[in-house]
Coordinates of C-alpha atoms and ligand atoms in Angstrom, one line a residue:
X278 CA 14.2 -3.9 21.0
X279 CA 10.9 -2.4 19.3
X280 CA 9.6 -4.5 16.7
X281 CA 7.5 -3.1 13.6
X282 CA 5.8 -4.3 11.3
X283 CA 6.4 -3.6 7.0
X284 CA 2.6 -3.5 6.1
X285 CA 3.5 -2.8 2.3
X286 CA 6.0 -4.3 0.2
X287 CA 5.5 -6.8 -3.0
X288 CA 7.4 -9.7 -2.1
X289 CA 6.6 -11.2 -5.3
X290 CA 8.8 -9.0 -8.1
X291 CA 11.4 -10.7 -10.0
X292 CA 14.1 -8.5 -7.7
X293 CA 13.7 -11.2 -5.3
X294 CA 13.2 -13.8 -7.0
X295 CA 15.6 -16.6 -4.8
X296 CA 16.7 -14.3 -2.5
X297 CA 13.3 -14.9 -0.1
X298 CA 13.8 -16.3 3.0
X299 CA 17.0 -14.3 3.3
X300 CA 15.4 -11.5 2.7
X301 CA 12.5 -12.7 5.1
X302 CA 14.8 -12.9 8.1
X303 CA 17.3 -10.4 7.6
X304 CA 13.8 -8.2 8.4
X305 CA 13.4 -10.3 11.6
X306 CA 16.9 -9.5 12.5
X307 CA 15.9 -6.1 12.0
X308 CA 12.8 -6.1 14.3
X309 CA 10.4 -6.1 11.1
X310 CA 8.2 -9.2 12.2
X311 CA 5.2 -9.1 10.1
X312 CA 5.3 -8.2 5.9
X313 CA 2.6 -7.6 4.1
X314 CA 3.0 -8.6 0.6
X315 CA 0.7 -6.6 -1.1
X316 CA -0.8 -8.0 -5.7
X317 CA -1.4 -6.2 -8.5
X318 CA -2.8 -8.3 -10.8
X319 CA -4.6 -11.6 -10.2
X320 CA -1.2 -13.8 -11.2
X321 CA 1.2 -11.2 -8.1
X322 CA -2.1 -12.1 -5.6
X323 CA -2.2 -15.5 -6.3
X324 CA 1.9 -15.2 -5.8
X325 CA 1.8 -13.0 -3.0
X326 CA -0.6 -15.9 -1.3
X327 CA 2.2 -18.4 -2.4
X328 CA 4.7 -16.6 -0.1
X329 CA 2.5 -16.2 3.0
X330 CA 2.1 -20.3 3.1
X331 CA 5.6 -20.3 3.3
X332 CA 6.3 -18.4 5.8
X333 CA 4.8 -17.1 8.9
X334 CA 5.3 -13.9 9.4
X335 CA 4.2 -13.2 6.1
X336 CA 0.2 -12.1 5.0
X337 CA -1.3 -11.0 1.6
X338 CA -3.7 -8.6 0.7
X339 CA -4.6 -8.8 -3.1
X340 CA -6.3 -7.1 -5.8
X341 CA -5.4 -5.7 -8.8
X342 CA -3.9 -1.6 -9.7
X343 CA -4.6 1.1 -11.0
X344 CA -2.4 1.3 -13.8
X345 CA -2.4 -2.2 -14.7
X346 CA -6.2 -1.6 -15.4
X347 CA -6.6 -2.4 -19.2
X348 CA -5.5 -5.9 -19.1
X349 CA -8.5 -5.5 -16.1
X350 CA -11.5 -8.5 -17.0
X351 CA -14.2 -7.3 -17.0
X352 CA -15.7 -8.0 -13.4
X353 CA -12.7 -8.4 -11.2
X354 CA -15.0 -9.7 -8.5
X355 CA -15.7 -13.4 -8.6
X356 CA -11.9 -14.2 -8.4
X357 CA -11.0 -11.4 -6.4
X358 CA -13.8 -12.9 -3.9
X359 CA -11.9 -16.5 -4.3
X360 CA -8.9 -14.9 -3.3
X361 CA -9.9 -13.4 -0.2
X362 CA -11.3 -15.7 1.2
X363 CA -7.6 -17.2 2.5
X364 CA -6.6 -16.7 5.8
X365 CA -4.3 -15.3 4.9
X366 CA -5.2 -12.2 3.1
X367 CA -5.5 -9.5 4.8
X368 CA -6.7 -6.5 2.4
X369 CA -7.9 -5.7 -0.8
X370 CA -5.7 -4.2 -2.9
X371 CA -3.4 -2.7 -3.7
X372 CA -6.4 -0.5 -5.7
X373 CA -7.5 2.8 -6.6
X374 CA -6.8 5.7 -9.5
X375 CA -3.6 7.0 -11.4
X376 CA -3.7 10.2 -12.9
X377 CA -0.5 10.5 -13.5
X378 CA 1.4 9.1 -17.1
X379 CA -2.7 9.2 -19.1
X380 CA -2.4 8.0 -22.5
X381 CA -2.0 11.3 -23.7
X382 CA 1.2 12.4 -22.6
X383 CA 1.8 9.1 -24.0
X384 CA 2.8 9.4 -28.8
X385 CA -0.2 8.5 -30.3
X386 CA -2.4 9.4 -27.2
X387 CA -5.7 10.4 -27.1
X388 CA -8.3 12.8 -24.6
X389 CA -10.5 10.4 -25.7
X390 CA -8.0 7.1 -25.2
X391 CA -7.0 9.0 -21.1
X392 CA -10.6 9.1 -20.6
X393 CA -10.9 4.8 -21.8
X394 CA -8.8 5.0 -18.9
X395 CA -9.8 6.7 -16.1
X396 CA -13.6 4.6 -17.1
X397 CA -11.7 1.5 -16.9
X398 CA -9.8 2.7 -13.4
X399 CA -12.5 3.8 -11.8
X400 CA -14.6 0.3 -12.8
X401 CA -11.9 -1.4 -11.3
X402 CA -11.9 0.6 -8.5
X403 CA -15.7 0.2 -7.6
X404 CA -15.5 -3.5 -7.8
X405 CA -12.2 -4.3 -5.3
X406 CA -14.7 -1.6 -3.1
X407 CA -18.1 -3.3 -3.8
X408 CA -15.6 -6.9 -3.2
X409 CA -14.2 -5.1 0.4
X410 CA -16.9 -4.6 1.9
X411 CA -18.7 -7.8 1.3
X412 CA -16.2 -9.8 2.5
X413 CA -15.6 -7.4 5.4
X414 CA -11.6 -5.7 4.6
X415 CA -10.2 -3.6 4.3
X416 CA -8.5 -1.9 1.4
X417 CA -4.8 -0.6 0.4
X418 CA -5.0 2.4 -2.2
X419 CA -2.8 4.3 -4.6
X420 CA -3.6 7.5 -5.5
X421 CA -0.9 9.6 -8.2
X422 CA -2.6 13.0 -9.8
X423 CA -6.4 12.1 -8.7
X424 CA -6.8 12.6 -4.5
X425 CA -9.4 13.7 -4.6
X426 CA -11.5 11.9 -7.7
X427 CA -10.3 9.1 -4.8
X428 CA -11.8 10.1 -1.9
X429 CA -15.1 10.5 -3.9
X430 CA -14.9 7.0 -5.1
X431 CA -14.9 6.0 -1.6
X432 CA -16.8 7.8 0.1
X433 CA -20.0 5.8 -0.9
X434 CA -18.2 3.1 1.4
X435 CA -17.3 5.3 4.6
X436 CA -18.6 3.1 7.5
X437 CA -17.7 -0.4 5.7
X438 CA -14.8 0.3 4.1
X439 CA -11.3 2.0 5.5
X440 CA -8.4 2.3 3.0
X441 CA -4.7 3.3 3.7
X442 CA -4.2 5.5 1.7
X443 CA -0.2 4.2 1.3
X444 CA 3.0 5.9 0.3
X445 CA 1.1 8.9 1.5
X446 CA 3.5 12.3 0.3
X447 CA 0.8 14.9 0.7
X448 CA 0.9 18.2 3.5
X449 CA -1.0 18.4 6.2
X450 CA -4.6 19.3 5.2
X451 CA -5.2 16.5 2.4
X452 CA -3.9 14.3 5.4
X453 CA -7.2 15.4 7.9
X454 CA -9.1 15.3 4.5
X455 CA -8.0 11.2 4.7
X456 CA -9.0 10.7 8.3
X457 CA -12.0 13.0 8.0
X458 CA -13.2 10.2 5.4
X459 CA -12.3 7.5 8.5
X460 CA -9.0 6.6 6.3
X461 CA -5.0 6.1 7.5
X462 CA -2.1 7.0 5.8
X463 CA 0.9 5.2 5.4
X464 CA 4.6 6.1 5.4
X465 CA 7.8 4.7 2.9
X466 CA 11.4 5.7 3.0
X467 CA 10.1 9.4 0.8
X468 CA 10.2 10.2 4.6
X469 CA 13.8 10.6 5.1
X470 CA 14.6 12.2 2.3
X471 CA 16.4 15.4 2.3
X472 CA 13.8 17.4 0.3
X473 CA 10.9 15.8 2.3
X474 CA 10.4 18.5 4.5
X475 CA 6.2 18.3 4.0
X476 CA 5.8 14.8 4.4
X477 CA 8.0 15.0 7.5
X478 CA 5.2 17.5 8.5
X479 CA 2.5 15.7 8.0
X480 CA 4.0 13.2 10.2
X481 CA 4.1 15.0 12.7
X482 CA 0.2 16.9 12.5
X483 CA -0.9 12.8 11.9
X484 CA -2.0 11.4 15.3
X485 CA -1.4 7.7 16.7
X486 CA -3.5 5.6 15.8
X487 CA -4.0 6.8 11.9
X488 CA -0.5 6.1 10.2
X489 CA 1.4 3.5 9.9
X490 CA 4.6 2.2 8.4
X491 CA 5.7 0.2 5.1
X492 CA 8.7 0.1 2.3
X493 CA 6.6 -0.4 -1.0
X494 CA 10.1 -2.9 -1.6
X495 CA 11.7 -3.4 -4.1
X496 CA 10.5 0.4 -4.1
X497 CA 11.3 3.5 -2.5
X498 CA 15.1 2.9 -0.2
X499 CA 15.3 5.0 2.3
X500 CA 18.0 7.2 3.3
X501 CA 20.9 5.7 3.8
X502 CA 19.9 2.8 0.7
X503 CA 18.3 5.6 -1.3
X504 CA 18.9 4.3 -5.8
X505 CA 19.3 0.9 -4.3
X506 CA 17.2 -2.2 -4.1
X507 CA 14.6 -1.4 -1.3
X508 CA 13.7 -4.8 1.3
X509 CA 11.6 -5.1 4.1
X510 CA 14.3 -4.6 6.9
X511 CA 14.5 -1.5 6.0
X512 CA 11.4 -0.2 7.9
X513 CA 14.1 0.0 11.2
X514 CA 15.4 3.1 9.7
X515 CA 11.7 4.6 8.1
X516 CA 10.7 4.1 12.0
X517 CA 13.9 5.7 13.5
X518 CA 12.9 8.9 10.8
X519 CA 9.5 9.1 12.2
X520 CA 9.8 9.0 16.1
X521 CA 12.7 11.4 15.9
X522 CA 10.3 13.4 13.1
X523 CA 7.1 12.8 15.9
X524 CA 9.5 13.5 19.3
X525 CA 8.3 9.7 21.0
X526 CA 11.0 7.0 21.6
X527 CA 10.5 3.9 19.1
X528 CA 8.6 1.6 22.1
X529 CA 5.8 4.3 21.9
X530 CA 5.7 4.1 18.3
X531 CA 6.2 0.6 17.9
X532 CA 3.3 0.1 19.8
X533 CA 1.2 2.9 18.3
X534 CA 1.1 1.7 14.8
X535 CA 1.3 -2.4 14.6
X536 CA -1.6 -1.8 17.3
X537 CA -3.2 0.3 14.1
X538 CA -2.1 -1.8 11.6
X539 CA -3.3 -5.7 13.2
X540 CA -6.8 -3.5 13.8
X541 CA -6.7 -2.0 10.0
X542 CA -5.6 -5.8 8.8
X543 CA -8.6 -7.7 11.1
X544 CA -7.0 -10.9 9.9
X545 CA -3.3 -10.1 11.2
X546 CA -2.3 -12.3 14.1
Ligands
ZN191 ZN1 3.0 -0.5 -3.7

């Protein structure tokens, strides 16, 4: 059976609470042989590390998500350096920029609030890029409605830090911009949705070596589980769709995506 990795899941979320051993076992039974649990703040990153210590095939990424930026300390670097030292921490993130729901779009929010929110996101992102460069890890990038600013902020790090633009839902042109900057993309279950033809066009166009697969569990379950809680085992359904779109075998897709992941996540073994 061809094996795949879930390069982005949130195993520390309460959705999985007492079921983790079962979830990891089901993933293995479906051929998902590695899972990377992604931190969204320090507490979540610490839980991801704990889970990676419990399960040999689970690894962790440590970071601070942009939508939580206002709660971040002024300097995330000292604690992040400590966390990144753990042998099973394979990346920094998720980090990046998210302009999707700005304070001014909610009641009572002002343009000044927007500016403050964006400034803090950029600051926390910058610090994480710096730590990534320092410790020699790559970054798991979250961007929403902020594509140009995200690429621009990463530019000074090109050659030192690569990013995976996770949950990639943009067109082939933007995919090429990501690749030109030395970064890569990864696809979630959204690619199986009926209305996602442009993402399938992107998947068809992206060369091997430059993309990975993920669930973003507990979110974004692929068809036929759409709307239900997502879990890492569902990478299987995502892989089947991507293989079909690219006109390659599952074995070829396995070799390409797992090889890309081992190359990108330096400490993944
Ligand atoms: Zn995520």
